[in-house]
Amino acid sequence: MKNHCYGIVNYRVRRAWLAIILFCGVGLISGMFGLGAGWAVTPVLNLIMSTPLKVATASSVTIISLGDTAAVFPYLMSNSLIPIFAVPAVAGLMTGAEVGSRIAVKVRPGFVRYVLIGILLFAGVKLIVTGLSLMGVI
Amino acid sequence: MEKIVEKPKPPIEGIIYGETAAIITIIGICIAIAGIVVGVTSGNDIVDFQKLVNDLLSGKSEYYIWNHDSKLGDLQHTKYWFFNMLNYGTGIAMTGIAIAIFGGIVGALGIFISMFRSKEVLLYKKGLYTILSLVIVLILILAAAGVISLRH
């Protein structure tokens, strides 16, 4: 029989005002260039607000979902959503999020960190490629 | 064998937001799936699904698709037109999507209300988090009303 170990980490959220300013910057970049900057939320929570990595990843999902809720209304009201494609996407996303959140509780923070670094690298490269293609360089 | 220490408990605001938004979103998506099934099987929908899929696969924009593959006409330019089209599958599907999105607003409202459970929580950091949660709720309500547009 294998039991899981849940380590309790006492932490205190710091530098909330600085984080608010940085989140404004994240939103500004996202809004100006339409690149999507949700990936930048976790580093701000973890590195600036001193939130543990697992808490930061879970909190970033909440923050992104709140932002996306506000952002989806113009698309809904301007008929930019096609139900036959949107519905399976949401259903798949929710299933993946449910599975992912259960896995995240059980894996070690180091694993989460390496996966996060990989995702950030991928997102960074993708944003550079998108930016260069928008500039007509590639 | 590893020893069970204690399972960390997420904050009550997180539980309220997560559970409320998730339940309402699941209900909305179930309604939307039912709408798509009704629309595809009824054969009398406001959208021609065969043309829609063909146009999507050929790279047509969503504006072209709604203009050419649906019978909405000028009605599509009104906000929440689908609430008046619940006798069609697409109307039901779009309503389901709208309900799923509204789940986020109800969840955010839940966060704000949960702040009032104690004076300590309400006035933590001079009420900064209470004010921020109120601002989030207001932004979401204004976005839902079409007053502000936060595309990204």
mmCIF file of C-alpha atoms in Angstrom:
data_model
loop_
_atom_site.group_PDB
_atom_site.id
_atom_site.type_symbol
_atom_site.label_atom_id
_atom_site.label_comp_id
_atom_site.label_asym_id
_atom_site.label_seq_id
_atom_site.Cartn_x
_atom_site.Cartn_y
_atom_site.Cartn_z
ATOM 1 C CA MET A 1 0.000 0.000 0.000
ATOM 2 C CA LYS A 2 1.389 3.355 -1.009
ATOM 3 C CA ASN A 3 0.381 6.548 0.724
ATOM 4 C CA HIS A 4 1.018 10.034 -0.541
ATOM 5 C CA CYS A 5 2.948 12.610 1.422
ATOM 6 C CA TYR A 6 1.565 16.124 1.567
ATOM 7 C CA GLY A 7 4.157 18.535 2.868
ATOM 8 C CA ILE A 8 2.803 21.677 4.502
ATOM 9 C CA VAL A 9 4.640 24.814 3.417
ATOM 10 C CA ASN A 10 4.054 27.939 5.441
ATOM 11 C CA TYR A 11 4.344 31.018 3.288
ATOM 12 C CA ARG A 12 3.308 34.620 3.239
ATOM 13 C CA VAL A 13 2.415 36.491 0.083
ATOM 14 C CA ARG A 14 4.746 39.478 -0.369
ATOM 15 C CA ARG A 15 5.093 42.522 -2.614
ATOM 16 C CA ALA A 16 1.423 42.596 -3.703
ATOM 17 C CA TRP A 17 1.687 46.161 -5.060
ATOM 18 C CA LEU A 18 4.752 45.331 -7.174
ATOM 19 C CA ALA A 19 2.929 42.232 -8.455
ATOM 20 C CA ILE A 20 -0.115 44.348 -9.402
ATOM 21 C CA ILE A 21 2.153 46.642 -11.450
ATOM 22 C CA LEU A 22 3.803 43.642 -13.133
ATOM 23 C CA PHE A 23 0.415 42.056 -13.846
ATOM 24 C CA CYS A 24 -0.603 45.351 -15.481
ATOM 25 C CA GLY A 25 2.503 44.970 -17.657
ATOM 26 C CA VAL A 26 1.542 41.379 -18.498
ATOM 27 C CA GLY A 27 -1.961 42.556 -19.471
ATOM 28 C CA LEU A 28 -0.525 45.451 -21.471
ATOM 29 C CA ILE A 29 1.729 43.156 -23.517
ATOM 30 C CA SER A 30 -1.135 40.718 -24.002
ATOM 31 C CA GLY A 31 -3.557 43.462 -25.082
ATOM 32 C CA MET A 32 -1.128 45.397 -27.289
ATOM 33 C CA PHE A 33 0.324 42.531 -29.249
ATOM 34 C CA GLY A 34 -2.431 39.921 -28.914
ATOM 35 C CA LEU A 35 0.212 37.352 -28.074
ATOM 36 C CA GLY A 36 -1.317 35.983 -24.887
ATOM 37 C CA ALA A 37 0.803 36.417 -21.780
ATOM 38 C CA GLY A 38 -0.857 34.011 -19.363
ATOM 39 C CA TRP A 39 2.416 32.095 -19.122
ATOM 40 C CA ALA A 40 3.971 35.113 -17.329
ATOM 41 C CA VAL A 41 1.570 34.871 -14.380
ATOM 42 C CA THR A 42 3.247 31.909 -12.656
ATOM 43 C CA PRO A 43 6.746 33.483 -12.565
ATOM 44 C CA VAL A 44 5.300 36.706 -11.075
ATOM 45 C CA LEU A 45 3.462 34.745 -8.386
ATOM 46 C CA ASN A 46 6.447 32.526 -7.639
ATOM 47 C CA LEU A 47 9.401 34.909 -7.969
ATOM 48 C CA ILE A 48 7.872 38.245 -6.925
ATOM 49 C CA MET A 49 5.103 37.284 -4.488
ATOM 50 C CA SER A 50 7.107 34.371 -2.986
ATOM 51 C CA THR A 51 4.218 31.966 -3.535
ATOM 52 C CA PRO A 52 5.233 28.266 -3.556
ATOM 53 C CA LEU A 53 5.435 26.871 -7.084
ATOM 54 C CA LYS A 54 2.455 24.518 -6.823
ATOM 55 C CA VAL A 55 0.294 27.280 -5.329
ATOM 56 C CA ALA A 56 1.522 29.636 -8.067
ATOM 57 C CA THR A 57 0.579 27.215 -10.855
ATOM 58 C CA ALA A 58 -2.882 26.612 -9.349
ATOM 59 C CA SER A 59 -3.441 30.343 -8.735
ATOM 60 C CA SER A 60 -2.331 31.259 -12.263
ATOM 61 C CA VAL A 61 -5.112 29.074 -13.685
ATOM 62 C CA THR A 62 -7.663 31.031 -11.629
ATOM 63 C CA ILE A 63 -6.190 34.364 -12.729
ATOM 64 C CA ILE A 64 -6.108 33.349 -16.401
ATOM 65 C CA SER A 65 -9.674 32.001 -16.253
ATOM 66 C CA LEU A 66 -10.963 35.278 -14.721
ATOM 67 C CA GLY A 67 -9.187 37.303 -17.416
ATOM 68 C CA ASP A 68 -10.435 35.020 -20.158
ATOM 69 C CA THR A 69 -14.005 35.227 -18.824
ATOM 70 C CA ALA A 70 -13.923 39.014 -19.296
ATOM 71 C CA ALA A 71 -12.231 38.680 -22.700
ATOM 72 C CA VAL A 72 -14.651 36.135 -24.169
ATOM 73 C CA PHE A 73 -17.771 38.366 -24.078
ATOM 74 C CA PRO A 74 -16.852 40.509 -27.126
ATOM 75 C CA TYR A 75 -16.308 37.289 -29.080
ATOM 76 C CA LEU A 76 -19.598 35.851 -27.839
ATOM 77 C CA MET A 77 -21.555 39.002 -28.723
ATOM 78 C CA SER A 78 -19.883 39.494 -32.113
ATOM 79 C CA ASN A 79 -20.549 35.899 -33.202
ATOM 80 C CA SER A 80 -16.908 34.909 -33.278
ATOM 81 C CA LEU A 81 -17.705 31.611 -31.574
ATOM 82 C CA ILE A 82 -18.758 28.566 -33.560
ATOM 83 C CA PRO A 83 -20.461 26.151 -31.099
ATOM 84 C CA ILE A 84 -19.607 22.968 -32.975
ATOM 85 C CA PHE A 85 -15.894 23.740 -32.468
ATOM 86 C CA ALA A 86 -15.957 25.698 -29.205
ATOM 87 C CA VAL A 87 -17.874 23.109 -27.158
ATOM 88 C CA PRO A 88 -15.557 20.107 -27.703
ATOM 89 C CA ALA A 89 -12.584 22.400 -27.001
ATOM 90 C CA VAL A 90 -14.026 23.534 -23.646
ATOM 91 C CA ALA A 91 -15.032 19.987 -22.710
ATOM 92 C CA GLY A 92 -11.512 18.737 -23.488
ATOM 93 C CA LEU A 93 -9.903 21.630 -21.644
ATOM 94 C CA MET A 94 -11.982 21.006 -18.520
ATOM 95 C CA THR A 95 -11.218 17.284 -18.559
ATOM 96 C CA GLY A 96 -7.505 18.007 -18.952
ATOM 97 C CA ALA A 97 -7.568 20.598 -16.168
ATOM 98 C CA GLU A 98 -9.322 18.160 -13.826
ATOM 99 C CA VAL A 99 -6.739 15.422 -14.513
ATOM 100 C CA GLY A 100 -3.836 17.883 -14.383
ATOM 101 C CA SER A 101 -4.872 19.364 -11.035
ATOM 102 C CA ARG A 102 -5.072 15.874 -9.508
ATOM 103 C CA ILE A 103 -1.632 14.957 -10.851
ATOM 104 C CA ALA A 104 -0.098 18.284 -9.741
ATOM 105 C CA VAL A 105 -0.926 17.589 -6.084
ATOM 106 C CA LYS A 106 0.931 14.273 -6.179
ATOM 107 C CA VAL A 107 4.100 15.092 -8.124
ATOM 108 C CA ARG A 108 7.191 16.724 -6.605
ATOM 109 C CA PRO A 109 7.663 20.503 -6.955
ATOM 110 C CA GLY A 110 10.938 19.886 -8.844
ATOM 111 C CA PHE A 111 9.045 18.056 -11.577
ATOM 112 C CA VAL A 112 6.521 20.919 -11.804
ATOM 113 C CA ARG A 113 9.446 23.344 -12.063
ATOM 114 C CA TYR A 114 11.083 21.469 -14.975
ATOM 115 C CA VAL A 115 7.771 21.122 -16.829
ATOM 116 C CA LEU A 116 7.123 24.837 -16.279
ATOM 117 C CA ILE A 117 10.593 25.756 -17.578
ATOM 118 C CA GLY A 118 9.918 23.647 -20.688
ATOM 119 C CA ILE A 119 6.529 25.292 -21.263
ATOM 120 C CA LEU A 120 7.993 28.786 -20.748
ATOM 121 C CA LEU A 121 10.805 28.019 -23.214
ATOM 122 C CA PHE A 122 8.286 26.761 -25.761
ATOM 123 C CA ALA A 123 6.019 29.805 -25.184
ATOM 124 C CA GLY A 124 9.001 32.153 -25.471
ATOM 125 C CA VAL A 125 10.181 30.644 -28.757
ATOM 126 C CA LYS A 126 6.611 30.697 -30.101
ATOM 127 C CA LEU A 127 6.183 34.371 -29.162
ATOM 128 C CA ILE A 128 9.507 35.284 -30.828
ATOM 129 C CA VAL A 129 8.484 33.429 -34.001
ATOM 130 C CA THR A 130 5.033 35.101 -33.928
ATOM 131 C CA GLY A 131 6.601 38.532 -33.370
ATOM 132 C CA LEU A 132 9.141 38.051 -36.170
ATOM 133 C CA SER A 133 6.453 36.856 -38.564
ATOM 134 C CA LEU A 134 4.286 39.885 -37.656
ATOM 135 C CA MET A 135 7.294 42.114 -38.441
ATOM 136 C CA GLY A 136 7.749 40.303 -41.744
ATOM 137 C CA VAL A 137 11.235 39.084 -40.845
ATOM 138 C CA ILE A 138 10.363 35.419 -41.346
ATOM 139 C CA MET B 1 5.848 3.599 3.075
ATOM 140 C CA GLU B 2 5.438 7.357 3.160
ATOM 141 C CA LYS B 3 3.682 8.906 6.094
ATOM 142 C CA ILE B 4 0.541 10.950 5.578
ATOM 143 C CA VAL B 5 1.211 14.353 7.086
ATOM 144 C CA GLU B 6 -1.850 16.448 6.266
ATOM 145 C CA LYS B 7 -3.544 17.306 3.011
ATOM 146 C CA PRO B 8 -3.174 21.031 2.322
ATOM 147 C CA LYS B 9 -6.498 22.835 2.253
ATOM 148 C CA PRO B 10 -7.054 25.453 -0.418
ATOM 149 C CA PRO B 11 -8.475 28.810 0.697
ATOM 150 C CA ILE B 12 -12.274 29.007 0.916
ATOM 151 C CA GLU B 13 -12.351 31.703 -1.799
ATOM 152 C CA GLY B 14 -10.606 29.311 -4.174
ATOM 153 C CA ILE B 15 -13.049 26.508 -3.396
ATOM 154 C CA ILE B 16 -16.079 28.787 -3.859
ATOM 155 C CA TYR B 17 -14.804 30.200 -7.164
ATOM 156 C CA GLY B 18 -13.567 26.873 -8.518
ATOM 157 C CA GLU B 19 -16.576 24.774 -7.569
ATOM 158 C CA THR B 20 -19.177 27.375 -8.621
ATOM 159 C CA ALA B 21 -17.504 28.166 -11.943
ATOM 160 C CA ALA B 22 -16.852 24.485 -12.684
ATOM 161 C CA ILE B 23 -20.414 23.325 -11.917
ATOM 162 C CA ILE B 24 -22.045 26.119 -13.941
ATOM 163 C CA THR B 25 -19.571 25.602 -16.805
ATOM 164 C CA ILE B 26 -20.291 21.854 -16.874
ATOM 165 C CA ILE B 27 -24.055 22.563 -16.921
ATOM 166 C CA GLY B 28 -23.558 25.105 -19.724
ATOM 167 C CA ILE B 29 -21.424 22.753 -21.791
ATOM 168 C CA CYS B 30 -23.962 19.922 -21.345
ATOM 169 C CA ILE B 31 -26.693 22.281 -22.629
ATOM 170 C CA ALA B 32 -24.417 23.308 -25.517
ATOM 171 C CA ILE B 33 -23.729 19.661 -26.440
ATOM 172 C CA ALA B 34 -27.487 18.988 -26.363
ATOM 173 C CA GLY B 35 -27.985 22.021 -28.608
ATOM 174 C CA ILE B 36 -25.431 20.799 -31.132
ATOM 175 C CA VAL B 37 -27.039 17.335 -31.173
ATOM 176 C CA VAL B 38 -30.491 18.896 -31.696
ATOM 177 C CA GLY B 39 -29.122 21.196 -34.404
ATOM 178 C CA VAL B 40 -27.333 18.456 -36.328
ATOM 179 C CA THR B 41 -30.130 15.859 -36.060
ATOM 180 C CA SER B 42 -33.179 18.105 -36.546
ATOM 181 C CA GLY B 43 -32.231 19.179 -40.072
ATOM 182 C CA ASN B 44 -34.079 22.472 -39.525
ATOM 183 C CA ASP B 45 -31.479 24.616 -37.832
ATOM 184 C CA ILE B 46 -30.534 28.239 -38.414
ATOM 185 C CA VAL B 47 -27.053 27.025 -39.397
ATOM 186 C CA ASP B 48 -26.186 24.770 -42.316
ATOM 187 C CA PHE B 49 -23.631 22.553 -40.599
ATOM 188 C CA GLN B 50 -22.306 21.002 -43.802
ATOM 189 C CA LYS B 51 -21.546 24.415 -45.315
ATOM 190 C CA LEU B 52 -20.178 25.596 -41.956
ATOM 191 C CA VAL B 53 -17.641 22.763 -41.711
ATOM 192 C CA ASN B 54 -16.650 23.157 -45.373
ATOM 193 C CA ASP B 55 -16.149 26.924 -44.974
ATOM 194 C CA LEU B 56 -14.177 26.481 -41.770
ATOM 195 C CA LEU B 57 -11.902 23.900 -43.344
ATOM 196 C CA SER B 58 -11.374 26.169 -46.347
ATOM 197 C CA GLY B 59 -10.238 28.963 -44.018
ATOM 198 C CA LYS B 60 -13.251 31.297 -44.162
ATOM 199 C CA SER B 61 -13.624 33.804 -41.301
ATOM 200 C CA GLU B 62 -16.263 33.482 -38.609
ATOM 201 C CA TYR B 63 -17.986 36.631 -39.977
ATOM 202 C CA TYR B 64 -18.277 35.042 -43.427
ATOM 203 C CA ILE B 65 -19.583 31.807 -41.900
ATOM 204 C CA TRP B 66 -22.313 33.479 -39.834
ATOM 205 C CA ASN B 67 -23.321 35.652 -42.802
ATOM 206 C CA HIS B 68 -23.408 32.919 -45.434
ATOM 207 C CA ASP B 69 -24.095 29.691 -43.554
ATOM 208 C CA SER B 70 -26.834 30.894 -41.189
ATOM 209 C CA LYS B 71 -30.319 32.338 -41.520
ATOM 210 C CA LEU B 72 -29.733 34.942 -38.825
ATOM 211 C CA GLY B 73 -29.459 37.986 -41.076
ATOM 212 C CA ASP B 74 -29.360 41.276 -39.165
ATOM 213 C CA LEU B 75 -30.371 39.536 -35.936
ATOM 214 C CA GLN B 76 -26.762 38.390 -35.501
ATOM 215 C CA HIS B 77 -25.696 41.961 -34.804
ATOM 216 C CA THR B 78 -27.766 42.100 -31.603
ATOM 217 C CA LYS B 79 -26.197 41.069 -28.310
ATOM 218 C CA TYR B 80 -27.262 37.671 -27.003
ATOM 219 C CA TRP B 81 -29.520 36.997 -30.022
ATOM 220 C CA PHE B 82 -29.479 33.319 -29.122
ATOM 221 C CA PHE B 83 -31.706 33.794 -26.054
ATOM 222 C CA ASN B 84 -34.559 34.441 -28.516
ATOM 223 C CA MET B 85 -33.705 31.407 -30.662
ATOM 224 C CA LEU B 86 -34.090 28.590 -28.149
ATOM 225 C CA ASN B 87 -36.293 26.606 -30.540
ATOM 226 C CA TYR B 88 -33.189 25.970 -32.675
ATOM 227 C CA GLY B 89 -30.223 23.773 -31.819
ATOM 228 C CA THR B 90 -27.668 26.513 -32.474
ATOM 229 C CA GLY B 91 -29.614 28.892 -30.220
ATOM 230 C CA ILE B 92 -29.530 26.289 -27.428
ATOM 231 C CA ALA B 93 -25.813 25.619 -28.031
ATOM 232 C CA MET B 94 -24.904 29.318 -27.915
ATOM 233 C CA THR B 95 -27.036 29.756 -24.781
ATOM 234 C CA GLY B 96 -25.152 26.843 -23.196
ATOM 235 C CA ILE B 97 -21.832 28.509 -24.017
ATOM 236 C CA ALA B 98 -23.114 31.790 -22.528
ATOM 237 C CA ILE B 99 -24.193 29.979 -19.329
ATOM 238 C CA ALA B 100 -20.752 28.350 -19.124
ATOM 239 C CA ILE B 101 -19.101 31.770 -19.386
ATOM 240 C CA PHE B 102 -21.481 33.326 -16.845
ATOM 241 C CA GLY B 103 -20.202 30.680 -14.407
ATOM 242 C CA GLY B 104 -17.002 32.707 -14.133
ATOM 243 C CA ILE B 105 -18.953 35.800 -13.076
ATOM 244 C CA VAL B 106 -20.990 33.913 -10.482
ATOM 245 C CA GLY B 107 -17.769 32.380 -9.133
ATOM 246 C CA ALA B 108 -16.085 35.796 -8.916
ATOM 247 C CA LEU B 109 -19.144 37.156 -7.130
ATOM 248 C CA GLY B 110 -18.779 34.239 -4.717
ATOM 249 C CA ILE B 111 -15.188 35.307 -3.976
ATOM 250 C CA PHE B 112 -16.345 38.849 -3.146
ATOM 251 C CA ILE B 113 -19.203 37.650 -0.918
ATOM 252 C CA SER B 114 -16.917 35.196 0.892
ATOM 253 C CA MET B 115 -14.714 38.138 1.931
ATOM 254 C CA PHE B 116 -17.492 39.230 4.298
ATOM 255 C CA ARG B 117 -17.236 36.087 6.440
ATOM 256 C CA SER B 118 -14.960 37.839 8.926
ATOM 257 C CA LYS B 119 -13.660 41.315 9.651
ATOM 258 C CA GLU B 120 -10.076 40.000 9.546
ATOM 259 C CA VAL B 121 -10.482 38.725 5.985
ATOM 260 C CA LEU B 122 -12.471 41.755 4.843
ATOM 261 C CA LEU B 123 -9.891 44.252 6.067
ATOM 262 C CA TYR B 124 -6.733 42.209 5.342
ATOM 263 C CA LYS B 125 -4.041 44.523 3.887
ATOM 264 C CA LYS B 126 -6.388 47.488 4.501
ATOM 265 C CA GLY B 127 -9.098 45.839 2.423
ATOM 266 C CA LEU B 128 -6.888 45.593 -0.690
ATOM 267 C CA TYR B 129 -8.045 42.112 -1.658
ATOM 268 C CA THR B 130 -11.707 42.946 -1.006
ATOM 269 C CA ILE B 131 -11.436 45.981 -3.291
ATOM 270 C CA LEU B 132 -9.603 43.941 -5.942
ATOM 271 C CA SER B 133 -12.280 41.236 -5.887
ATOM 272 C CA LEU B 134 -14.976 43.927 -6.234
ATOM 273 C CA VAL B 135 -13.096 45.463 -9.187
ATOM 274 C CA ILE B 136 -12.878 42.022 -10.858
ATOM 275 C CA VAL B 137 -16.625 41.450 -10.408
ATOM 276 C CA LEU B 138 -17.412 44.916 -11.823
ATOM 277 C CA ILE B 139 -15.107 44.369 -14.826
ATOM 278 C CA LEU B 140 -16.781 41.015 -15.550
ATOM 279 C CA ILE B 141 -20.309 42.469 -15.244
ATOM 280 C CA LEU B 142 -19.430 45.435 -17.492
ATOM 281 C CA ALA B 143 -17.845 43.061 -20.020
ATOM 282 C CA ALA B 144 -20.959 40.860 -19.955
ATOM 283 C CA ALA B 145 -23.148 43.924 -20.495
ATOM 284 C CA GLY B 146 -21.033 44.929 -23.481
ATOM 285 C CA VAL B 147 -20.036 48.237 -21.866
ATOM 286 C CA ILE B 148 -16.325 47.419 -22.029
ATOM 287 C CA SER B 149 -14.521 45.230 -24.550
ATOM 288 C CA LEU B 150 -11.480 43.333 -23.342
ATOM 289 C CA ARG B 151 -10.380 41.400 -26.388
ATOM 290 C CA HIS B 152 -6.994 39.725 -26.265
#
